[in-house]
Structure formats: structure tokens, C-alpha cells
mmCIF file of C-alpha atoms in Angstrom:
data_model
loop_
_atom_site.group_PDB
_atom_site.id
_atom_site.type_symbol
_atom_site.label_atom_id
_atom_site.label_comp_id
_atom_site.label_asym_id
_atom_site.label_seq_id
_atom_site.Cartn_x
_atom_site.Cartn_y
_atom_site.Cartn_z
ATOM 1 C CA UNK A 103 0.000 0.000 0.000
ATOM 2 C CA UNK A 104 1.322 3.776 -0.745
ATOM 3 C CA UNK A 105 0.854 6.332 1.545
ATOM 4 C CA UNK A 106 0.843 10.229 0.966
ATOM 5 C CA UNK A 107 -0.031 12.072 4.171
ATOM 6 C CA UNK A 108 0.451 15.692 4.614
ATOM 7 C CA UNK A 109 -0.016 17.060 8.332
ATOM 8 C CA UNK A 110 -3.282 19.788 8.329
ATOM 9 C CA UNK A 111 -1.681 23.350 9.506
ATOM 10 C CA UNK A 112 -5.185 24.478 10.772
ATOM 11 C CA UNK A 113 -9.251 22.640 11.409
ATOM 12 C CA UNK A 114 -7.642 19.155 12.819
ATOM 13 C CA UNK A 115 -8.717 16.799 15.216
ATOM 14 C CA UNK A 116 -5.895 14.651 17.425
ATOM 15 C CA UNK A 117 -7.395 11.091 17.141
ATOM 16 C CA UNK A 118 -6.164 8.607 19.681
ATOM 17 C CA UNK A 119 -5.443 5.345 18.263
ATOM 18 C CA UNK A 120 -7.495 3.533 20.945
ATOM 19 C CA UNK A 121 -10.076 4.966 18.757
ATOM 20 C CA UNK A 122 -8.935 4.447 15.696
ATOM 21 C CA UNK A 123 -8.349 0.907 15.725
ATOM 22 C CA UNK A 124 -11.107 0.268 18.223
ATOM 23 C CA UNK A 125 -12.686 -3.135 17.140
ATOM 24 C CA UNK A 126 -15.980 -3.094 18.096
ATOM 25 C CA UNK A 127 -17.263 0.169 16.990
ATOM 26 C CA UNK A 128 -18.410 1.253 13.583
ATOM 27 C CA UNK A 129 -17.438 4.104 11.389
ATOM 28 C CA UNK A 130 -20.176 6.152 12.566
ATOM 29 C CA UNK A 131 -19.588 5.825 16.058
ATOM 30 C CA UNK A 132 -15.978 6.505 15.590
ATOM 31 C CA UNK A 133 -16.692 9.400 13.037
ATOM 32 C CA UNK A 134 -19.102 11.015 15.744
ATOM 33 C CA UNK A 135 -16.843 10.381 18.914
ATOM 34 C CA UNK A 136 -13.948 12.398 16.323
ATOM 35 C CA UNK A 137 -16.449 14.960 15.236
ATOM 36 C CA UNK A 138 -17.923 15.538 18.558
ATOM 37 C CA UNK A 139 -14.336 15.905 20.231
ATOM 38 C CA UNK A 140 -13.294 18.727 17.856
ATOM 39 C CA UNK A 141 -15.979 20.992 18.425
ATOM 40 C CA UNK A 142 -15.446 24.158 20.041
ATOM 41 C CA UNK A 143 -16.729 25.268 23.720
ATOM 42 C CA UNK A 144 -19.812 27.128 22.352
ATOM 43 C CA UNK A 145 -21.121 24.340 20.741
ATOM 44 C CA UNK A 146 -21.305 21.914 23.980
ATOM 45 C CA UNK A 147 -24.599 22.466 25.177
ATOM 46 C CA UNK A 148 -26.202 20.656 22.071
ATOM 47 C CA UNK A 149 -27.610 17.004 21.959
ATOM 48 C CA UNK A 150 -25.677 14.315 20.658
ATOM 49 C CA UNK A 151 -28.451 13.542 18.165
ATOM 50 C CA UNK A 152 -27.856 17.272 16.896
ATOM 51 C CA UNK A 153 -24.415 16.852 15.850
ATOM 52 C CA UNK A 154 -25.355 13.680 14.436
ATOM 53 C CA UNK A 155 -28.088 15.192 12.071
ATOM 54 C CA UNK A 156 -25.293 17.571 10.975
ATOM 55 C CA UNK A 157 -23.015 14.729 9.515
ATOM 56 C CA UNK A 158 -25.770 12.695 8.385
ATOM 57 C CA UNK A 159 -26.516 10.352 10.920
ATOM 58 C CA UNK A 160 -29.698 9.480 11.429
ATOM 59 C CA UNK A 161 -32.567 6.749 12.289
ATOM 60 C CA UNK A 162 -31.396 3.390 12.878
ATOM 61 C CA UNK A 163 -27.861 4.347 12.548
ATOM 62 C CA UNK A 164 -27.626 7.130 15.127
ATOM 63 C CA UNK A 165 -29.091 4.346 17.242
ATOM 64 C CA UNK A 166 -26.779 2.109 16.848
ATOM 65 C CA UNK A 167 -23.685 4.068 17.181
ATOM 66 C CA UNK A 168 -25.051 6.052 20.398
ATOM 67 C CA UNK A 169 -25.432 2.478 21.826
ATOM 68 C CA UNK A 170 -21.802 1.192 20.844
ATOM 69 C CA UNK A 171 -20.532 4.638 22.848
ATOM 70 C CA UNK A 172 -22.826 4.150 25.905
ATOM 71 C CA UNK A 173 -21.483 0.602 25.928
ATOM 72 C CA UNK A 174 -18.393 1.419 25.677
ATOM 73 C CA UNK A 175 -17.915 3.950 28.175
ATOM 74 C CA UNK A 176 -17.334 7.206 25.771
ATOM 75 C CA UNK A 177 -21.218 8.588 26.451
ATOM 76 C CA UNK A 178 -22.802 8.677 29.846
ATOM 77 C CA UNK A 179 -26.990 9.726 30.243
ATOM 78 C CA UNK A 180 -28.672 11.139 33.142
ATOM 79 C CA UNK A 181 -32.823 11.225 32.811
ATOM 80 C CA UNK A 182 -34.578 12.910 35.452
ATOM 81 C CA UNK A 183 -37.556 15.522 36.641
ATOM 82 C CA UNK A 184 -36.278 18.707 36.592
ATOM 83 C CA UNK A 185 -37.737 21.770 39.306
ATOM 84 C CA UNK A 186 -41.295 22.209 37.695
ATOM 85 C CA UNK A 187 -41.418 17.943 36.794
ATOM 86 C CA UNK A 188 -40.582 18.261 32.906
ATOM 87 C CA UNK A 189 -38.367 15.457 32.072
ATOM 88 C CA UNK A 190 -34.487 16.073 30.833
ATOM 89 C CA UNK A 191 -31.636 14.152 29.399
ATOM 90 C CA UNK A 192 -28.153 15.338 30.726
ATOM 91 C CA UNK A 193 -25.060 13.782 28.548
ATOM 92 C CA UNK A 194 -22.036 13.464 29.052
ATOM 93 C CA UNK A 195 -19.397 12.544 26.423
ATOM 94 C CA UNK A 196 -15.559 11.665 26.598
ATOM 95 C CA UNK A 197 -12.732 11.051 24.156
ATOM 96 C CA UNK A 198 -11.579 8.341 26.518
ATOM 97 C CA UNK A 199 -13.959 5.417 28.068
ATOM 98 C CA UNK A 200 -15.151 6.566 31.807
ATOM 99 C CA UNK A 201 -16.828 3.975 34.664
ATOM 100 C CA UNK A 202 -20.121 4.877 35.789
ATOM 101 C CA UNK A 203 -18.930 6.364 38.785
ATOM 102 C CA UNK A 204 -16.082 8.090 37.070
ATOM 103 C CA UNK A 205 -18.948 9.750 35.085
ATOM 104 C CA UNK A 206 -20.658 10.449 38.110
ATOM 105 C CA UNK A 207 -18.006 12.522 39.707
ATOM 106 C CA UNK A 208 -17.136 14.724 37.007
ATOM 107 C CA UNK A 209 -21.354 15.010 36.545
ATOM 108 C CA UNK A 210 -21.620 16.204 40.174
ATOM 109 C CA UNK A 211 -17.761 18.521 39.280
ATOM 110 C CA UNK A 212 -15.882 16.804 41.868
ATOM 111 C CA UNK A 213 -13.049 15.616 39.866
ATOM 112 C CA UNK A 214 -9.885 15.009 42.479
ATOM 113 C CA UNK A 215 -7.916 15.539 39.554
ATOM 114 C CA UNK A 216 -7.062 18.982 38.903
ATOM 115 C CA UNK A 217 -4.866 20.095 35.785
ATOM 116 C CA UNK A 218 -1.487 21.437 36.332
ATOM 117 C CA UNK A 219 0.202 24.567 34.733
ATOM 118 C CA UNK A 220 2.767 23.300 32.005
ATOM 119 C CA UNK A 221 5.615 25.084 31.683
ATOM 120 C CA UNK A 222 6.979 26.096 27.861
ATOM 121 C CA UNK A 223 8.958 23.400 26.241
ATOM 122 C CA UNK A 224 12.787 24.248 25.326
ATOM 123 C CA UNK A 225 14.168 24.991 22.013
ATOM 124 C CA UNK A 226 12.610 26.055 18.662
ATOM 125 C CA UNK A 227 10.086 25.826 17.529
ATOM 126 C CA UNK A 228 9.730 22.688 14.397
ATOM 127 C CA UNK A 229 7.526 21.464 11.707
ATOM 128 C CA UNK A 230 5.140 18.893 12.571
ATOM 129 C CA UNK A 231 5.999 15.629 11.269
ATOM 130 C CA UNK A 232 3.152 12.670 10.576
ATOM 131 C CA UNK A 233 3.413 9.743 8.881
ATOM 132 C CA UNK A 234 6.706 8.447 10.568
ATOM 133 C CA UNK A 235 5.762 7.625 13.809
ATOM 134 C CA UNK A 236 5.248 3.712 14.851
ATOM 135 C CA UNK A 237 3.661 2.887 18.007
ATOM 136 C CA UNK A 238 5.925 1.105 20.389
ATOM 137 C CA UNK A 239 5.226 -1.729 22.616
ATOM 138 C CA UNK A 240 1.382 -1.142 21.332
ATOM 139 C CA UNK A 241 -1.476 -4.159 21.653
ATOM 140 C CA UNK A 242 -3.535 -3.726 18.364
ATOM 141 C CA UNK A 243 -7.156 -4.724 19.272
ATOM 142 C CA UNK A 244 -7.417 -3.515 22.720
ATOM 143 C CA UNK A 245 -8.193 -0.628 24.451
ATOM 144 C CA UNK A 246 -6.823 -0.027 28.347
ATOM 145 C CA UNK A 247 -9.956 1.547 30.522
ATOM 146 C CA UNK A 248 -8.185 3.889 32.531
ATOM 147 C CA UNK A 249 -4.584 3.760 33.385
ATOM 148 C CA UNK A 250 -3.474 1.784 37.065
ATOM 149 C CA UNK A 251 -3.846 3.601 39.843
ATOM 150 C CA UNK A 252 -1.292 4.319 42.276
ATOM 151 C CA UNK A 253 -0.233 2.321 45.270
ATOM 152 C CA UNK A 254 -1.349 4.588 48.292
ATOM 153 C CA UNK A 255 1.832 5.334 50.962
ATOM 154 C CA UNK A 256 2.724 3.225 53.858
ATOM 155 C CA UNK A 257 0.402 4.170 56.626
ATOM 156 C CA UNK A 258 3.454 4.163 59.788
ATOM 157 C CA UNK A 259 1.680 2.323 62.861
ATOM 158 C CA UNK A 260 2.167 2.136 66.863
ATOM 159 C CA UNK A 261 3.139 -0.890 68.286
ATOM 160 C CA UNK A 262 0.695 -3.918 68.422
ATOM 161 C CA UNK A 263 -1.180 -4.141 71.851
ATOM 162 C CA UNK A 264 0.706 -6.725 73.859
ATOM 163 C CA UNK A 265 3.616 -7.351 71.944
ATOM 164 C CA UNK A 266 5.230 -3.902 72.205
ATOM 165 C CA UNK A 267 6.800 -4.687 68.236
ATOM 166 C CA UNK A 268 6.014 -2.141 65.378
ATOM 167 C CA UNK A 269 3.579 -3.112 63.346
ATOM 168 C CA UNK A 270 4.391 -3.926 59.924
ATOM 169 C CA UNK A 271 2.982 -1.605 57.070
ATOM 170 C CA UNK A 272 0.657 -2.995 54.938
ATOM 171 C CA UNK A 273 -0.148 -5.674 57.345
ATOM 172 C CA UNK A 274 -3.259 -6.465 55.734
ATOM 173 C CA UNK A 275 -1.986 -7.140 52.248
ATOM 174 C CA UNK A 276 0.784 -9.507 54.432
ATOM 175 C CA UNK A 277 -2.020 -11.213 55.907
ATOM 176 C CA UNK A 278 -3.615 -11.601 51.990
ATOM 177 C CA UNK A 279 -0.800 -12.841 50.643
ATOM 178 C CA UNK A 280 0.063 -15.422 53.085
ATOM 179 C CA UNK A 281 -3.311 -16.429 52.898
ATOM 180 C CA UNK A 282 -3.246 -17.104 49.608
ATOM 181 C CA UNK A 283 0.196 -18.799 50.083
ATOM 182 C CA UNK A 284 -1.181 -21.244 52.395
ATOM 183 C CA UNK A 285 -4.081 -21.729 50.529
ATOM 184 C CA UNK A 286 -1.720 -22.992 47.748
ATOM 185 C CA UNK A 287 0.249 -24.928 49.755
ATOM 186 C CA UNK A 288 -2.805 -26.745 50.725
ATOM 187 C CA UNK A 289 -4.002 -27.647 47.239
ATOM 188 C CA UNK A 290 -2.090 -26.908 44.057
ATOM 189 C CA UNK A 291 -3.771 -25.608 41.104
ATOM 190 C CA UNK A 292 -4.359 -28.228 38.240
ATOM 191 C CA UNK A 293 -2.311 -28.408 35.769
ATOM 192 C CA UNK A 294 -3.396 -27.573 32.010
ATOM 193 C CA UNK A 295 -6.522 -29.425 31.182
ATOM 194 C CA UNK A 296 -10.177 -28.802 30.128
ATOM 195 C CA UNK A 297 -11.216 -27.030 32.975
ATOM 196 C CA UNK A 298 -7.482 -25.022 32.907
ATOM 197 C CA UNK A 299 -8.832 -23.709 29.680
ATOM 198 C CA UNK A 300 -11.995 -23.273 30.537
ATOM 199 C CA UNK A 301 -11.085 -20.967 34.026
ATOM 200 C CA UNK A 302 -8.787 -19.072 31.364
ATOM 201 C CA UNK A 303 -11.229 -17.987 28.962
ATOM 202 C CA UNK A 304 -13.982 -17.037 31.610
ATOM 203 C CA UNK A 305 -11.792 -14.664 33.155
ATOM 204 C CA UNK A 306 -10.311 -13.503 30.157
ATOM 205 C CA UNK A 307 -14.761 -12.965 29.052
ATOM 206 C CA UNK A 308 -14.963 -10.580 32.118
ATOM 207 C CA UNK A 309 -13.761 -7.504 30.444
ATOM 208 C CA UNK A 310 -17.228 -7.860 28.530
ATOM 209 C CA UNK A 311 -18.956 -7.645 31.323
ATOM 210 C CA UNK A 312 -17.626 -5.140 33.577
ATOM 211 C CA UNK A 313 -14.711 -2.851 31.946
ATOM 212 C CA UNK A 314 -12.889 -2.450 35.664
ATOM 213 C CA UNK A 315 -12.394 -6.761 35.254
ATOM 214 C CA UNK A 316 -9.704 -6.191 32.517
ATOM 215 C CA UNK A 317 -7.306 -8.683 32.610
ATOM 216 C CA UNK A 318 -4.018 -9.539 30.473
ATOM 217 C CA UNK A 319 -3.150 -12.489 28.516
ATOM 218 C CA UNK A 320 -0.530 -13.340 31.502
ATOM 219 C CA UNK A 321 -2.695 -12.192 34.164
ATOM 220 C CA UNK A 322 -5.402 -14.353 33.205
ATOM 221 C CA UNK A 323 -2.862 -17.313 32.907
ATOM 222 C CA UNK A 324 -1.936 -16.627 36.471
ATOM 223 C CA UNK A 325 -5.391 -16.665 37.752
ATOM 224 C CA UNK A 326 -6.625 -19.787 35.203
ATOM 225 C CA UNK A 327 -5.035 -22.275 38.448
ATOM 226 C CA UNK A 328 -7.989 -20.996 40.660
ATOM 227 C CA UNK A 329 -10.796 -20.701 38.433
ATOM 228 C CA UNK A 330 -10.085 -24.252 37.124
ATOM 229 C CA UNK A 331 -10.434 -25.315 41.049
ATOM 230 C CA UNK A 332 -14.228 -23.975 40.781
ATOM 231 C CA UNK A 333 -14.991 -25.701 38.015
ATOM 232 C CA UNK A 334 -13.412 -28.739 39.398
ATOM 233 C CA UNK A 335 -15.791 -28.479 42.218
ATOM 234 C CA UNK A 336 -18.775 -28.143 39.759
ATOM 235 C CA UNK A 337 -19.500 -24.963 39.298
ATOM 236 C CA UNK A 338 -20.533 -24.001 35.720
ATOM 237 C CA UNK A 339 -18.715 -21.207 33.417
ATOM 238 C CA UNK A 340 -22.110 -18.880 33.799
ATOM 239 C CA UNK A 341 -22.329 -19.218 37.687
ATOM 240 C CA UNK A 342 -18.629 -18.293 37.872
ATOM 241 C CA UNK A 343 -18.682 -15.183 35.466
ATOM 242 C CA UNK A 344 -21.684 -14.309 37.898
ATOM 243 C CA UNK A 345 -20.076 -14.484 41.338
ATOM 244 C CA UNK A 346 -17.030 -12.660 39.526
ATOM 245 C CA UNK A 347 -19.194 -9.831 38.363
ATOM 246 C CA UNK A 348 -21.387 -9.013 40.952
ATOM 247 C CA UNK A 349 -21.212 -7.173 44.430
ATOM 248 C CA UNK A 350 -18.442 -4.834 42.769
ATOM 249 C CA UNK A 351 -16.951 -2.347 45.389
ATOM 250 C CA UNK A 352 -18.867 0.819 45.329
ATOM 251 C CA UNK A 353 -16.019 3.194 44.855
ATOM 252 C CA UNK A 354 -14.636 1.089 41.829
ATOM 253 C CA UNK A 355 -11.948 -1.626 41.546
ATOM 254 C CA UNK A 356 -8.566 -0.742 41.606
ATOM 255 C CA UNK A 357 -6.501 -3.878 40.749
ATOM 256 C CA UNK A 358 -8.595 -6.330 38.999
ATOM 257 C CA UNK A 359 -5.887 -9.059 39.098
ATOM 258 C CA UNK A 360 -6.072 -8.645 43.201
ATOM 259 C CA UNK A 361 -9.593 -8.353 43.552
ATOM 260 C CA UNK A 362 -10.339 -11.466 41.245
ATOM 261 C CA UNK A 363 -7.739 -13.505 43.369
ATOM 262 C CA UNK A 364 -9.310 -12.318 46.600
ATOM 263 C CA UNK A 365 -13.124 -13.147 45.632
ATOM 264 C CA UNK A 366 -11.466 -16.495 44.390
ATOM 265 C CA UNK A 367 -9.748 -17.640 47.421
ATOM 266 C CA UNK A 368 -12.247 -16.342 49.446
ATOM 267 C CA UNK A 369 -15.629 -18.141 48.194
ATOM 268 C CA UNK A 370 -14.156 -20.792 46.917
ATOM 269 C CA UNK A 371 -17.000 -23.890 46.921
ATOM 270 C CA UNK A 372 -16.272 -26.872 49.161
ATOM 271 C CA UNK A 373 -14.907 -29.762 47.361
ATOM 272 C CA UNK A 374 -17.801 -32.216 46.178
ATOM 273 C CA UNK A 375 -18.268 -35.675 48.217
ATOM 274 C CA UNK A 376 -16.271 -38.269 46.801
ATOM 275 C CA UNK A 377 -17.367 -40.933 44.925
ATOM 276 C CA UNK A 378 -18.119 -44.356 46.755
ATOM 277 C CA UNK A 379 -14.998 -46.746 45.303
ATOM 278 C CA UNK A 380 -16.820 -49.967 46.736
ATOM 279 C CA UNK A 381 -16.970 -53.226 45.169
ATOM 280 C CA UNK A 382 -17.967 -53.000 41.366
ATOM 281 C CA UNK A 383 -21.238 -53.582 40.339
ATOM 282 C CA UNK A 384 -22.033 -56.668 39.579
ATOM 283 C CA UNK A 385 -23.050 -57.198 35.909
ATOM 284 C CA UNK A 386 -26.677 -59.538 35.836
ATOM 285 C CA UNK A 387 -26.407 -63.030 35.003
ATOM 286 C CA UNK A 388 -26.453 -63.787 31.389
ATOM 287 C CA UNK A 389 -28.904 -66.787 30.552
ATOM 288 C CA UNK A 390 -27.432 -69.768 28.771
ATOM 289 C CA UNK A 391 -28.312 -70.931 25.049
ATOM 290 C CA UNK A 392 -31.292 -72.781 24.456
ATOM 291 C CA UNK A 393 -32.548 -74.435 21.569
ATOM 292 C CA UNK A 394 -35.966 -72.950 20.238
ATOM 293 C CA UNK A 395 -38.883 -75.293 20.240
ATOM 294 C CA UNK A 396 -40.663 -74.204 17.261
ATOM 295 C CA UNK A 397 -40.873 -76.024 14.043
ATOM 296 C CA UNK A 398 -38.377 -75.671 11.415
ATOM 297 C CA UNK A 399 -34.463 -75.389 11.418
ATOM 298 C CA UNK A 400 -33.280 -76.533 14.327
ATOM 299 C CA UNK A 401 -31.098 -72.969 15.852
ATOM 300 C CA UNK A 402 -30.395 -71.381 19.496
ATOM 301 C CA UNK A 403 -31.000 -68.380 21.186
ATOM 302 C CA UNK A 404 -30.694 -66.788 24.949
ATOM 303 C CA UNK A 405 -34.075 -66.512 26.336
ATOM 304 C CA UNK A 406 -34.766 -63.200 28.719
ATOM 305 C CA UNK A 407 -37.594 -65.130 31.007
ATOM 306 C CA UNK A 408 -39.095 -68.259 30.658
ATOM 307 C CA UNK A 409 -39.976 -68.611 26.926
ATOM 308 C CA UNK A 410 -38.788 -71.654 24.753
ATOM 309 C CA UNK A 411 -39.163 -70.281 21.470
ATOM 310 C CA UNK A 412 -37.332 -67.074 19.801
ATOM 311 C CA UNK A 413 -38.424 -64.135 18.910
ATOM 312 C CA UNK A 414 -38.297 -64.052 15.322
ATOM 313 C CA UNK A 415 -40.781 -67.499 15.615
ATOM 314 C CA UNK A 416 -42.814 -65.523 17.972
ATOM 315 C CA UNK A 417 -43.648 -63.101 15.877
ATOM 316 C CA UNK A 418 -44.321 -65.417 12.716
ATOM 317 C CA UNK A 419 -46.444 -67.363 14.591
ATOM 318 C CA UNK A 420 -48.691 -64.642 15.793
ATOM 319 C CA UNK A 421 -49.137 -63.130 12.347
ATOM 320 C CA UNK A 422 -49.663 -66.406 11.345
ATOM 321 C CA UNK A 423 -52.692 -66.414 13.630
ATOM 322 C CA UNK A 424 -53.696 -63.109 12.678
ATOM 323 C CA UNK A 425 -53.768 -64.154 9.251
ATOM 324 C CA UNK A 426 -56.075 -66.940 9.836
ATOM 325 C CA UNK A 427 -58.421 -64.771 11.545
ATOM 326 C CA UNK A 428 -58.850 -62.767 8.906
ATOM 327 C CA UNK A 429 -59.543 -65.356 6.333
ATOM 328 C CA UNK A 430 -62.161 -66.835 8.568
ATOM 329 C CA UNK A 431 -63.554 -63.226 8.625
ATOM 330 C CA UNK A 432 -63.412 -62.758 5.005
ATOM 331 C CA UNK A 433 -64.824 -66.518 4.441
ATOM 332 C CA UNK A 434 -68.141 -65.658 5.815
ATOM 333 C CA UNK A 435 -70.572 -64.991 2.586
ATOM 334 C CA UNK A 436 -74.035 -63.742 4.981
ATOM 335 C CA UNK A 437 -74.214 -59.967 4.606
ATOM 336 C CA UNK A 438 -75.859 -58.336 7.232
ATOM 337 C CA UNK A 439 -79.500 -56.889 5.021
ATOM 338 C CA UNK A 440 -79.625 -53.364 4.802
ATOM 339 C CA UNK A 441 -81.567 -51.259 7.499
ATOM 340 C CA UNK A 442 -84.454 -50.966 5.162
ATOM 341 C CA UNK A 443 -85.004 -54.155 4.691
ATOM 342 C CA UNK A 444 -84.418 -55.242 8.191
ATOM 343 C CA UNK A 445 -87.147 -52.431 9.285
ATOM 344 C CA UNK A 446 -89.767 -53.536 6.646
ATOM 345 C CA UNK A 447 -88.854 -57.257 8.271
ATOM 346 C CA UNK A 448 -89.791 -56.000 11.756
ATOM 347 C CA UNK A 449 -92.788 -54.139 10.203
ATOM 348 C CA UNK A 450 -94.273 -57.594 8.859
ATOM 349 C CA UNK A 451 -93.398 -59.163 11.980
ATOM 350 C CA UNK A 452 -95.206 -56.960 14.122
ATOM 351 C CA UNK A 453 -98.409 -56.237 11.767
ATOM 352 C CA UNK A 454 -101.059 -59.392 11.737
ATOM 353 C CA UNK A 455 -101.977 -60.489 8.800
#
């Protein structure tokens, strides 16, 4: 493929390439989420669906690509009673994908996160180059949520009551981890199998369902051990996507790989009964050959009850029978008189003469 780009000096729009390349939405999300992002302060206050009319979006298509951006965290709706009980639609958009309660805060303006001045950058001024850039290190397909979080500081503690030692910082993620040490120690995770696979793929399904459960490809692997253990103890992929997903922290999850190990340790199902290895079962007697007693070729067969002849001579000999009967039936030349005739009988019968 050739390429001839030339850099715009004036009316651009930066485009991240988490947008770009963004796999699940269509052109006319993307092209909205682009146009939309470009526009200048004055023109905020309009509806989405207005700045879709303008490029031509409209009907089922608007539908569709609002949907993709609500689902994907870039558009964020509020529908409520206003003062005198008319009904209004607050949106809010953003050029990178936002959690419901991230949306929240910045709806109610209490962002913690407040911009910093940036000081001039040294040296001349250059010409803008495009075209020769190449991402580094970039995963092609996926999109990060919203960057890690930071660890918070090591909270310095008195001494524990009755042992006059310092406490350790971040005792309780000690006490986590050697939980989870121990709990390995007790019962290793399976090696790669079915249900290896299976653990793998439902927590790698996860981002799907809530955007804060994003996992890596080695993070998943890591975690695959423990999931495999639930479905070991006969839990299905469903009910374990479900218990992953559900009862989510209200103020958001900050380390999905930690919470998922937590909630995995922690309500872990007990290990199913096992299996009564008794004596085997014994098989039922098979029932020796016997020679059938009907007429004809002289053969053998293994009789289920008490009968002495086959079943093949069985059946001949009943439609054998059968047949018979209905010979004799047909045999019978007396047909029944009509019912006019037998009434004009009865009449003569009953009339004197």
C-alpha cells in the first residue's frame, strides 16, 4: 500500500489510536466520537443527536452508534424531573472510556484531579511531522480503561497491643498474601486441562462484562489455576462469570488481578463428596443358550424369562394367527340386510296379517 499524508496546519482533530483501531465500533460511532471531540466550547450544550443530524446520521444508525458509545464507556446519560417535573436528558461525552462512577463525579464537578500549569517546552520551535511515527510496545485490538492507579503510601503504625513490636505496614496485604500462600500450599492448582482452559477464557470474558475486570493475557494465565479449582468443584462457566461480576466495590476496583484472586480464594466452593470406590457392580447373570422349540431349522438363542421359542418365531407365529383370523372373517358370505329391509322385516313381523 502507498501512503501520501500531509499534516493539516489548521481545522484538525488529534485522534487517539485507541479509537482508531477500536474493534468493536463502527465508522459512525468513531466518526461522531472524532467529530464531537473537535468541536469548540460554544457548541457543547447541544444534543448528541444534533451533531449527528449535521453529519448525516440518522434513524437506525444514530441508534446504533449512540449504543456502541454508551457501551463502551465514551457517552454517559442522566434522565430525570427537573424543578417544575418536565423530564431532561443530561449527557455526558468523553474522548476516553469513563466507569459509571467516574462519570458520576465529574457530573456532580468533583473531579480530584485537577490540571497542572505546564511550563513552555525548550528549544525552537519545528515542523510537525506525521506519517513516521510507529507505536511502540502497542497491543492492536485492545483498548486499556483507565490507566493503574497508584499504590497509596505506607500508613506508619504504633506498636501492636501486647507485643510492644512495630507493626508492619501494609499488614493487611501480608495477611492476603500469606493467605493465599497457604491456601496454595494446601491444594495446588491443576495443571493444564479442560477445565485449565476453561477458568482461562472465563476470566479472560470478564472484560465484557464489567470494563474495571480487565485482565491480560498473563494475568489471566496466572489466575486460570484458581478458576479451574471452581470448576473442578462443579461450578458451571455462567455461575462463575456471575459471582465474579457481581457485588463490585462501590467506589470502583482498583486492581482487577487482586480483587479477582481475593473473591477467588475467598468463596471458593467446598470440594464435592467423593465418589463411593466400593466393590464393582455386579453385571446380571447372562442366561445360557437354548434351543428354540418351534418347528423348522433346528437354531439357538438366549431366552430373557421363561420362553422356549425365539423371537423371530414368535412373531411369525402370531401373524400367522392373525392371518387366519382374517380369512375366517373374510370366508363368511351372509351380509348383514340393509336397514331398510331389516325395518320392513320388523314391520311384517309386528303387523297381523
Amino acid at each position: 500500500m502507498l501512503r501520501h499524508v500531509i499534516a493539516p496546519s489548521r481545522r484538525y482533530t488529534k485522534a487517539s489510536h485507541d479509537v482508531v483501531r477500536h474493534t468493536r465500533l463502527n465508522s459512525d460511532a468513531k466518526i461522531l466520537l472524532l467529530a464531537v471531540q473537535g468541536l469548540p466550547d460554544g457548541q457543547a450544550a447541544q444534543a448528541l443527536s444534533e451533531h449527528a443530524r449535521k453529519l448525516g446520521i440518522k434513524g437506525r444508525a444514530y441508534q446504533k452508534s449512540k449504543a456502541l458509545l454508551i457501551a463502551h464507556g465514551y457517552v454517559h446519560e442522566w434522565r430525570g424531573q427537573g424543578v417544575r417535573g418536565h423530564w431532561r436528558t443530561e449527557q455526558l461525552f468523553s474522548s476516553v472510556p469513563l466507569t459509571p462512577e467516574e462519570a458520576a463525579l465529574l457530573r456532580r464537578g468533583a473531579s480530584q484531579e485537577q490540571p497542572s500549569a505546564r511550563e513552555p517546552a525548550v528549544g525552537r520551535p519545528t515542523a510537525r511531522v506525521t506519517g513516521r511515527h510507529l507505536p511502540v510496545e502497542e497491543e492492536l485490538g485492545k483498548t486499556i480503561p483507565h490507566p493503574p492507579s497508584e499504590a497509596d503510601p505506607p500508613v506508619a503504625t504504633g506498636p501492636e497491643p501486647g507485643t510492644g513490636r512495630q507493626a508492619e505496614p501494609g499488614g493487611a496485604e501480608v495477611a492476603i498474601a500469606d493467605a493465599v500462600d497457604a491456601e496454595q500450599q494446601v491444594e495446588p492448582d491443576p495443571g493444564p486441562g479442560p477445565e485449565f482452559a476453561q477458568g482461562e477464557r472465563v476470566l479472560l470474558s470478564l472484560r465484557h462484562v464489567r470494563r474495571e475486570l480487565y485482565l491480560g493475557a498473563g494475568e489471566a494465565r496466572s489466575l486460570a489455576g484458581l478458576a479451574a479449582r471452581w470448576l473442578l468443584r462443579g461450578v458451571s462457566e455462567a455461575e462463575l462469570r456471575t459471582v465474579l461480576t457481581t457485588g463490585l466495590p462501590g467506589g470502583g476496583v482498583r486492581s482487577a488481578a487482586g480483587f479477582l484472586r481475593f473473591r477467588l480464594l475467598q468463596k471458593m466452593p467446598p470440594e464435592l463428596p467423593p465418589e463411593t470406590s466400593g466393590q464393582p457392580l455386579a453385571l446380571p447373570p447372562v442366561a445360557e443358550l437354548t434351543t428354540c422349540s418351534a418347528p423348522g431349522e433346528e437354531h439357538v438363542f438366549r431366552p430373557v424369562g421363561d420362553e422356549t421359542e425365539c423371537g423371530e418365531c414368535r412373531r411369525q407365529a402370531a401373524r400367522a394367527h392373525w392371518e387366519a383370523q382374517w380369512a375366517a372373517a373374510e370366508a363368511v358370505t351372509d351380509d348383514p340386510l340393509p336397514w331398510r329391509e331389516r325395518f320392513a322385516r320388523l314391520g311384517d313381523v309386528a303387523t297381523p296379517g
